[in-house]
Structures are given as structure tokens and as C-alpha cells.
mmCIF file of C-alpha atoms in Angstrom:
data_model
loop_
_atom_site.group_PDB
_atom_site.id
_atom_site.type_symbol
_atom_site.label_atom_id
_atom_site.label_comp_id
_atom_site.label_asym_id
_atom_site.label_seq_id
_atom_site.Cartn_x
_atom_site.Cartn_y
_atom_site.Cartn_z
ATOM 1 C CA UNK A 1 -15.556 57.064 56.559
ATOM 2 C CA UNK A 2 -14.615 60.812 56.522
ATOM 3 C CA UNK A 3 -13.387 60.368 53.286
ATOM 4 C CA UNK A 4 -16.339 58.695 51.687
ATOM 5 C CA UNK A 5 -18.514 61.675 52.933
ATOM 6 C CA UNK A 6 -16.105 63.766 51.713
ATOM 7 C CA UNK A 7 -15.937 61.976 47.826
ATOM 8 C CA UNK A 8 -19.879 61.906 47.848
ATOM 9 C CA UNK A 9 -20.057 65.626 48.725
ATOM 10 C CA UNK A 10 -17.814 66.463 46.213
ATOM 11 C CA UNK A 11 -19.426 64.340 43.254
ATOM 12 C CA UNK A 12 -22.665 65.812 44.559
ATOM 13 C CA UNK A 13 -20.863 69.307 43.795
ATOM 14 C CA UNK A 14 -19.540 68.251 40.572
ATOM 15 C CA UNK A 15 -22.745 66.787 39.247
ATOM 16 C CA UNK A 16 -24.897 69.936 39.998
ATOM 17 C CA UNK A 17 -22.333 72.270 38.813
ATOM 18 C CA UNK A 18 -22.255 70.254 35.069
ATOM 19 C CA UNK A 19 -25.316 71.539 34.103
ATOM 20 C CA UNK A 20 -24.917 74.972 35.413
ATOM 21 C CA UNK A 21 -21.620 75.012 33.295
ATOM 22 C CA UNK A 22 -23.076 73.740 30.353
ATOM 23 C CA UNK A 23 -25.900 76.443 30.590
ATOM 24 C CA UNK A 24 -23.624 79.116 30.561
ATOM 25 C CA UNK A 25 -21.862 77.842 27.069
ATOM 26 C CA UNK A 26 -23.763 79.337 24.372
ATOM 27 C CA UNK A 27 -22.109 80.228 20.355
ATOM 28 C CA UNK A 28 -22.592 83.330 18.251
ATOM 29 C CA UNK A 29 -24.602 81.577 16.383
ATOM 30 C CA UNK A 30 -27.417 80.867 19.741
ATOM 31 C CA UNK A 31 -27.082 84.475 20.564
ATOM 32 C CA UNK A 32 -27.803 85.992 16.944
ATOM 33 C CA UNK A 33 -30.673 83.554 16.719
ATOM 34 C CA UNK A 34 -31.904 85.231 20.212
ATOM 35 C CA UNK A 35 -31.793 88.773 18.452
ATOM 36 C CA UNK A 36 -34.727 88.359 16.443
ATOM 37 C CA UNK A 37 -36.237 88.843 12.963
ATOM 38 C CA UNK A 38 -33.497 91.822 13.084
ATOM 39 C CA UNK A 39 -30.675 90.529 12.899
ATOM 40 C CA UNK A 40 -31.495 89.053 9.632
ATOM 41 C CA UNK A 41 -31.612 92.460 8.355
ATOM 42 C CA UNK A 42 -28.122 93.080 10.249
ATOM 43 C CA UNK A 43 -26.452 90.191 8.211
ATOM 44 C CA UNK A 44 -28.010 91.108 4.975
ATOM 45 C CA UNK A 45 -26.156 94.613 5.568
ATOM 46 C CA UNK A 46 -22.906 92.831 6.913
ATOM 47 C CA UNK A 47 -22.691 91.404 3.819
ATOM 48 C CA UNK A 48 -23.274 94.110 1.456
ATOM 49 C CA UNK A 49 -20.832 95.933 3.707
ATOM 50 C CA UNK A 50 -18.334 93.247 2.966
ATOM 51 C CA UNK A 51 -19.200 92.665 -0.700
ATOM 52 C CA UNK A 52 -18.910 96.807 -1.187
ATOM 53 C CA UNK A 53 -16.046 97.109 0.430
ATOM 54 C CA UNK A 54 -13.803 94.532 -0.992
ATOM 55 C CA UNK A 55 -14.873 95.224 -4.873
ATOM 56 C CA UNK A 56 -14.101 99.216 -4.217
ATOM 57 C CA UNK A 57 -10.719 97.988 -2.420
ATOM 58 C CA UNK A 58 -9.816 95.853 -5.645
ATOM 59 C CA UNK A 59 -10.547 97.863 -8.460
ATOM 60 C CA UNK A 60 -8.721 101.050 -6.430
ATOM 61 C CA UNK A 61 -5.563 98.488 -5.942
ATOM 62 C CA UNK A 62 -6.012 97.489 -9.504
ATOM 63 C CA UNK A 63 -6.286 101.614 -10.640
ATOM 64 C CA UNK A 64 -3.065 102.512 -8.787
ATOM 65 C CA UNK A 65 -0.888 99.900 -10.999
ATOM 66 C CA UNK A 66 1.131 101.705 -14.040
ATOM 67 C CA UNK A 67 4.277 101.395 -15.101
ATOM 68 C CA UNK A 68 6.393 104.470 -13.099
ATOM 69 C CA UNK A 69 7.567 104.940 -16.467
ATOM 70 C CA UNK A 70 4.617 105.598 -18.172
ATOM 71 C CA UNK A 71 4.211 109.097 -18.484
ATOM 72 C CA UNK A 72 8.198 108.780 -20.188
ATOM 73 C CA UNK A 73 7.271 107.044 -22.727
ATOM 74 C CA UNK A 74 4.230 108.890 -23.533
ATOM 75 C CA UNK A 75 6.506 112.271 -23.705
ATOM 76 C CA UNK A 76 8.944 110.530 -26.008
ATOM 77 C CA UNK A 77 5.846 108.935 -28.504
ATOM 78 C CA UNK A 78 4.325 112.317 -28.603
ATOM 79 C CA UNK A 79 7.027 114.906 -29.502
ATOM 80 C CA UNK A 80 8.055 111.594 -32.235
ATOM 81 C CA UNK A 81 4.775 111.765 -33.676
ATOM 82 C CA UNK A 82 3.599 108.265 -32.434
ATOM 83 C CA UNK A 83 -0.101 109.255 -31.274
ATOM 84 C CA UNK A 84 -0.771 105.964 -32.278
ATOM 85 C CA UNK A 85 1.350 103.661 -30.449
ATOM 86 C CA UNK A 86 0.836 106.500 -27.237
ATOM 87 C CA UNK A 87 -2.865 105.547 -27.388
ATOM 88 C CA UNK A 88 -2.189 101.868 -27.897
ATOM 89 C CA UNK A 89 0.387 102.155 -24.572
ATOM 90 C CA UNK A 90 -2.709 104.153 -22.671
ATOM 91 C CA UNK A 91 -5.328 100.985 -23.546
ATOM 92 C CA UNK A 92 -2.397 98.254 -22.020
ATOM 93 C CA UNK A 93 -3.761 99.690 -18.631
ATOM 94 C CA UNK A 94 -6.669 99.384 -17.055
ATOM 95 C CA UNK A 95 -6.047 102.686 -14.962
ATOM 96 C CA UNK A 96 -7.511 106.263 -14.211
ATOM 97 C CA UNK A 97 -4.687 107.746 -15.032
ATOM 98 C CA UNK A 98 -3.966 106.202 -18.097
ATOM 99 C CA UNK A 99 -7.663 106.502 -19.538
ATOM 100 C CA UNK A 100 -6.829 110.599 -18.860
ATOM 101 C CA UNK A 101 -4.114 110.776 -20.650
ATOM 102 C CA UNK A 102 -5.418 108.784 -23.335
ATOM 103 C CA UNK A 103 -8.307 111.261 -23.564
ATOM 104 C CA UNK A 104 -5.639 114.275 -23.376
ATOM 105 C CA UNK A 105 -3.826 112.471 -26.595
ATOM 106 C CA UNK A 106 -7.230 111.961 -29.211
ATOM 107 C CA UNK A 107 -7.477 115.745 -28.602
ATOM 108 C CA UNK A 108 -4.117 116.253 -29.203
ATOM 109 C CA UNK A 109 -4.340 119.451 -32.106
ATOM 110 C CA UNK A 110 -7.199 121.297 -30.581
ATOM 111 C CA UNK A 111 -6.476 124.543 -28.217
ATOM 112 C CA UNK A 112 -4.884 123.488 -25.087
ATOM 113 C CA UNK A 113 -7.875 124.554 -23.239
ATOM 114 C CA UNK A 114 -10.299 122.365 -25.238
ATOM 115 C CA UNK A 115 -7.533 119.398 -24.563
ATOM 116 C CA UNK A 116 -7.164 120.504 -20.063
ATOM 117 C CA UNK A 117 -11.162 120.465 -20.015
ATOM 118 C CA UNK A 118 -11.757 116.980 -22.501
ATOM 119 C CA UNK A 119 -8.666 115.742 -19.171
ATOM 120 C CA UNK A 120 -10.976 117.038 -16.783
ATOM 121 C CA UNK A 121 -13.918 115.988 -17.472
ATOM 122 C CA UNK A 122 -12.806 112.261 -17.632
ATOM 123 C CA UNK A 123 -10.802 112.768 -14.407
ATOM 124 C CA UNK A 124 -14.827 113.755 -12.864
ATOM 125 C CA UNK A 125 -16.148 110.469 -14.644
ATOM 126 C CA UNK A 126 -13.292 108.412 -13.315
ATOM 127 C CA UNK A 127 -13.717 109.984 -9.496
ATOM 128 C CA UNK A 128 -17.541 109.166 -9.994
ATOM 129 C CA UNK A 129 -16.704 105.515 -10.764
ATOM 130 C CA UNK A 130 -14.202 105.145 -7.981
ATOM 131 C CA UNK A 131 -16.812 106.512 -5.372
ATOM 132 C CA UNK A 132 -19.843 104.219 -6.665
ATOM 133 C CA UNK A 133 -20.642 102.654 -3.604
ATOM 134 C CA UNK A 134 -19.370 104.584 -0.556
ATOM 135 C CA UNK A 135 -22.351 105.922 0.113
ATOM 136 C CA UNK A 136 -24.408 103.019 0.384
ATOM 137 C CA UNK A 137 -21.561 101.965 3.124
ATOM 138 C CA UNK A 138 -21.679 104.885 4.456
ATOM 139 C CA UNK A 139 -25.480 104.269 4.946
ATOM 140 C CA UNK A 140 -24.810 101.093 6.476
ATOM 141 C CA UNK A 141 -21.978 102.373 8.694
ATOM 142 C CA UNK A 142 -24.620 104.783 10.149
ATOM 143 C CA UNK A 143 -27.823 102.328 9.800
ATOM 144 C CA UNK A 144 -26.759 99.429 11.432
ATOM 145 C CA UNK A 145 -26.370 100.680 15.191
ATOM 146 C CA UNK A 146 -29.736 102.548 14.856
ATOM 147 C CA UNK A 147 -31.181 99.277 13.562
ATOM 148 C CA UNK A 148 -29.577 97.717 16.523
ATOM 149 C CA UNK A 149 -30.824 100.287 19.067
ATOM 150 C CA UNK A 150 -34.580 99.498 17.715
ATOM 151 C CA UNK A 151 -34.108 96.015 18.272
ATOM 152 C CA UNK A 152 -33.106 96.687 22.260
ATOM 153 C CA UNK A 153 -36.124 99.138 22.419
ATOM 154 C CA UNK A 154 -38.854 96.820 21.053
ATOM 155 C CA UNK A 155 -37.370 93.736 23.243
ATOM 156 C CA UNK A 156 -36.973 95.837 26.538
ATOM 157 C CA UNK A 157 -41.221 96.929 25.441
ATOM 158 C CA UNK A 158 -41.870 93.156 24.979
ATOM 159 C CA UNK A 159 -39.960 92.323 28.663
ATOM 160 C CA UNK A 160 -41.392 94.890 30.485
ATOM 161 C CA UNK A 161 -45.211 93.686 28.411
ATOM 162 C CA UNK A 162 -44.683 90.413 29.907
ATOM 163 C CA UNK A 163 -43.753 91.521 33.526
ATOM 164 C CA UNK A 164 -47.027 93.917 33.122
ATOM 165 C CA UNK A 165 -49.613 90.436 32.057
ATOM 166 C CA UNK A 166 -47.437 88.202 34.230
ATOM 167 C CA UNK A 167 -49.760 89.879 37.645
ATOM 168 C CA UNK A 168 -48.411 88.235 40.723
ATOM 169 C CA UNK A 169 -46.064 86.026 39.292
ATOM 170 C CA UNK A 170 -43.447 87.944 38.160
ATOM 171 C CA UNK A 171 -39.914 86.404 37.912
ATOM 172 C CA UNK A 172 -36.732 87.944 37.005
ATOM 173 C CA UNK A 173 -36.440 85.498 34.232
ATOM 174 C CA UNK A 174 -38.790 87.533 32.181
ATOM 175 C CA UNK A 175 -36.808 90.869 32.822
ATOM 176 C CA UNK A 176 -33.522 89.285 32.368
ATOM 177 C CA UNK A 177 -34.756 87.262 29.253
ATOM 178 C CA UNK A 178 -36.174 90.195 27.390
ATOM 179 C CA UNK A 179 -32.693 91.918 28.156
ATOM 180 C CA UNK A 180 -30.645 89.562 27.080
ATOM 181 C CA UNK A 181 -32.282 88.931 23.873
ATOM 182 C CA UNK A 182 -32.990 93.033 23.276
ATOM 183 C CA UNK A 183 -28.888 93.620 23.854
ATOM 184 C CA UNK A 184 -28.028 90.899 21.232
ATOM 185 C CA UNK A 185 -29.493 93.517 18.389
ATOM 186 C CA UNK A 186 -27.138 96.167 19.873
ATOM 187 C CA UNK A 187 -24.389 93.917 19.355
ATOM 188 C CA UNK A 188 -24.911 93.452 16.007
ATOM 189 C CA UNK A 189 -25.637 96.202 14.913
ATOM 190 C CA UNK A 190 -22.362 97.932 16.328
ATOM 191 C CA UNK A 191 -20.455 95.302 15.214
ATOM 192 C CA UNK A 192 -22.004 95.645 11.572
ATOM 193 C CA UNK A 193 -21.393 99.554 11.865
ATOM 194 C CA UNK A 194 -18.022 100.144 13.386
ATOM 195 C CA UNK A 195 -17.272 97.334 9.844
ATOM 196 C CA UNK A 196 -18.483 99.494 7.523
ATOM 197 C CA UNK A 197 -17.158 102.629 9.268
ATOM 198 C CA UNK A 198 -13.615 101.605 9.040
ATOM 199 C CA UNK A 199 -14.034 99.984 5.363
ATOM 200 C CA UNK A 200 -15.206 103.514 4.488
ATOM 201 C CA UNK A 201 -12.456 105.434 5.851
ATOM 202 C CA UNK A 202 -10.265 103.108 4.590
ATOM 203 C CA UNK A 203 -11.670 103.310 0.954
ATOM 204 C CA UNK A 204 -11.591 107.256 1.409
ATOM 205 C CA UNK A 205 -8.199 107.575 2.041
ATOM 206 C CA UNK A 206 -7.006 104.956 -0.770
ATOM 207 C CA UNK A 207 -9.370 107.046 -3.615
ATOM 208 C CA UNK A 208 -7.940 110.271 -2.112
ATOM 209 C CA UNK A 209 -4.269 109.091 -3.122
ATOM 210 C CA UNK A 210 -5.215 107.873 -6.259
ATOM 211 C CA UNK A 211 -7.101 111.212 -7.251
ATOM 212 C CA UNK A 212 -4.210 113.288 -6.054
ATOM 213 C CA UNK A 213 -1.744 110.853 -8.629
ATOM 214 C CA UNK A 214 -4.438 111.806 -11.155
ATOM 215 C CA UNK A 215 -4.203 115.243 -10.646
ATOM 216 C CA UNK A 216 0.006 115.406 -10.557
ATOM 217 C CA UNK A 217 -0.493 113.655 -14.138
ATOM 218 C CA UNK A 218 -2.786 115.953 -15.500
ATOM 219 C CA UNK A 219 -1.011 118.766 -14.920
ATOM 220 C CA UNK A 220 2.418 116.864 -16.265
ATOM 221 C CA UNK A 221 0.495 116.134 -19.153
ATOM 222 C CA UNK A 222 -0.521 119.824 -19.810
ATOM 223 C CA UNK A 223 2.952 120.958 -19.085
ATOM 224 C CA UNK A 224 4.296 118.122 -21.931
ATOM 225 C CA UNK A 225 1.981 119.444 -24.710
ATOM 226 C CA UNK A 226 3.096 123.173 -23.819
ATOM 227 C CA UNK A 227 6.789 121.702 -24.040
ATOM 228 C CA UNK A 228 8.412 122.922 -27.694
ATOM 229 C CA UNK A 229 8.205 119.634 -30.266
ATOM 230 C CA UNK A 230 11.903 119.394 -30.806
ATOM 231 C CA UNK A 231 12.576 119.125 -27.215
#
């Protein structure tokens, strides 16, 4: 008889803890929905965060490919006489550094100043085209949490509005409720900006190398055209 009471007690136990458990299961997806109209605006900028970032990481890791002999074989074509096929070897790449040399070769004739400043000038355009973009995730990186933090300030306002028109009745519920859903924007909006944060670092450090390559070949390219022709 013991152990009947004992096997009903514990079925009792088991069948009021299910529900309890199954309250406590929730998915990203329930607590994004919780956040509000805001985090809306959080995934629109998680995705432009994502779409930025991974079109500025290919076209930097397609800009860093080039033949580690190129800048060989342009010597040799030039002091031959081949400006032709040293232009036609600059437009196989689709490159930085190759578009700067090929600028440096169509003003191959001119004073060497004329030809360093035509190099520069496209190595500025190029930079400008690899940076398109990083400020916008910059923007985000910063945005986001402060989007976040206004989402926990206007849902703590509406918890503690609630507790203020509930009069007598007040229940935790309402505190806890407005909490829960006011934290889920700070969440987000963190998670959205330490994302962009990183991608922007990231994307710093990669267009950083690839200008430094750019200017080591400008200046290799100067020193070739000072070179003497039969050389």
C-alpha cells in the first residue's frame, strides 16, 4: 500500500512538473517575436550587415589574386618594347594592382612625375572602391545596440505604465513580462552590433594589406621606368 501512495505521489509530481517544463522551452524565434516592432528593424540591419560584409570580403579576396610573377613580366615587356602585350597582361586581372600598373604603362613617355601622379590617383580611386561600404557597417556596428537599448527603455516605460493603471492589483507578471520582452531588444541589438563590429575590423585589416601591396608595386613600378632600357 506504501508503494501505491508512493507511485501516485510521484505521477502527481510528474504530471504538474510537465507543464512547468514545457513553459520554460521557448526558441529564438518566440523570443525575437517578444521584442517588438524593433527587432524587425534589427534583422533588416543583420542582414545588410551580412550582405556588406561578405561582398567587401569577396571582391578584397578576389583583388589580392595576381600572378607573384607579374610585375616580372611586366619589366621584361617594357624594356622589349611590348606596351602592348604589358597592357593586355594588366586587363587578364581583375586586380588593384594590376589596373595601377596598367595606368602607369598608357602614360608610359610622359615625365615620370606626370606617370607617379596618373599611379596615384588610380591607387585613391581603387582605395575608394575597396572602402564602399564600411561605413554603412560601421553605422550598423554602432546603431544596433543603441536601437536595442531603446527597445528595453520603451518596454521597461510600458511595464512600469501597466503596474501604474493596474491600482490594487498589481502582479509581478506585469513587471517581469515587460522585462522580459524589453531585454529581448538588447539582445539583438548586441548581437547585431558586436556582427558588424568584427566584420568591420576584419574588412579593415584585409584592405590595409592589400593597399600596402599596392603601394610596394607602385613604387617598384617607378623604380622600373627609372631603370636604363638596355638593362
Amino acid at each position: 500500500m506504501l508503494f501505491n501512495i508512493l507511485q501516485a505521489v510521484d505521477t502527481t509530481a510528474l504530471t504538474s512538473a510537465a507543464p512547468a517544463s514545457q513553459e520554460m522551452n521557448f526558441s529564438l524565434i518566440d523570443m525575437a517575436i517578444k521584442g517588438g516592432w524593433l527587432m524587425i528593424v534589427l534583422l533588416i540591419l543583420s542582414i545588410m550587415a551580412i550582405y556588406i560584409f561578405g561582398n567587401k570580403w569577396w571582391m578584397i579576396r578576389k583583388a589580392g589574386k595576381i600572378d607573384k610573377n607579374f610585375m616580372k613580366d611586366i619589366h621584361d615587356m617594357i624594356h622589349e618594347g611590348k606596351i602592348k602585350s604589358a597592357i593586355a597582361l594588366c586587363q587578364k586581372y581583375d586586380s588593384p594592382i594590376a589596373r595601377l600598373v596598367e595606368k602607369g604603362i598608357e602614360r608610359i613617355g610622359r615625365p615620370l612625375p606626370d606617370i607617379q601622379a596618373a599611379v596615384e590617383n588610380m591607387g585613391n580611386v581603387e582605395v575608394a572602391r575597396l572602402e564602399k561600404g564600411l561605413p554603412m557597417l560601421a553605422t550598423i556596428s554602432g546603431g544596433a545596440p543603441m536601437i536595442g537599448f531603446l527597445g528595453t527603455v520603451s518596454g521597461m516605460i510600458e511595464a512600469f505604465f501597466r503596474m501604474s493603471t493596474a491600482g490594487n492589483n498589481i502582479d509581478i507578471t506585469l513587471l517581469s513580462g515587460g522585462i522580459y520582452e524589453a531585454m529581448v531588444t538588447t539582445v539583438g541589438g548586441l548581437f547585431v552590433g558586436i556582427i558588424a563590429y568584427f566584420g568591420y575590423n576584419y574588412l579593415t585589416s584585409q584592405i590595409s594589406n592589400l593597399v600596402f601591396k599596392m603601394e610596394n608595386t607602385t613604387i617598384e613600378f617607378i623604380d622600373m621606368l627609372h631603370e636604363p632600357a638596355g638593362r
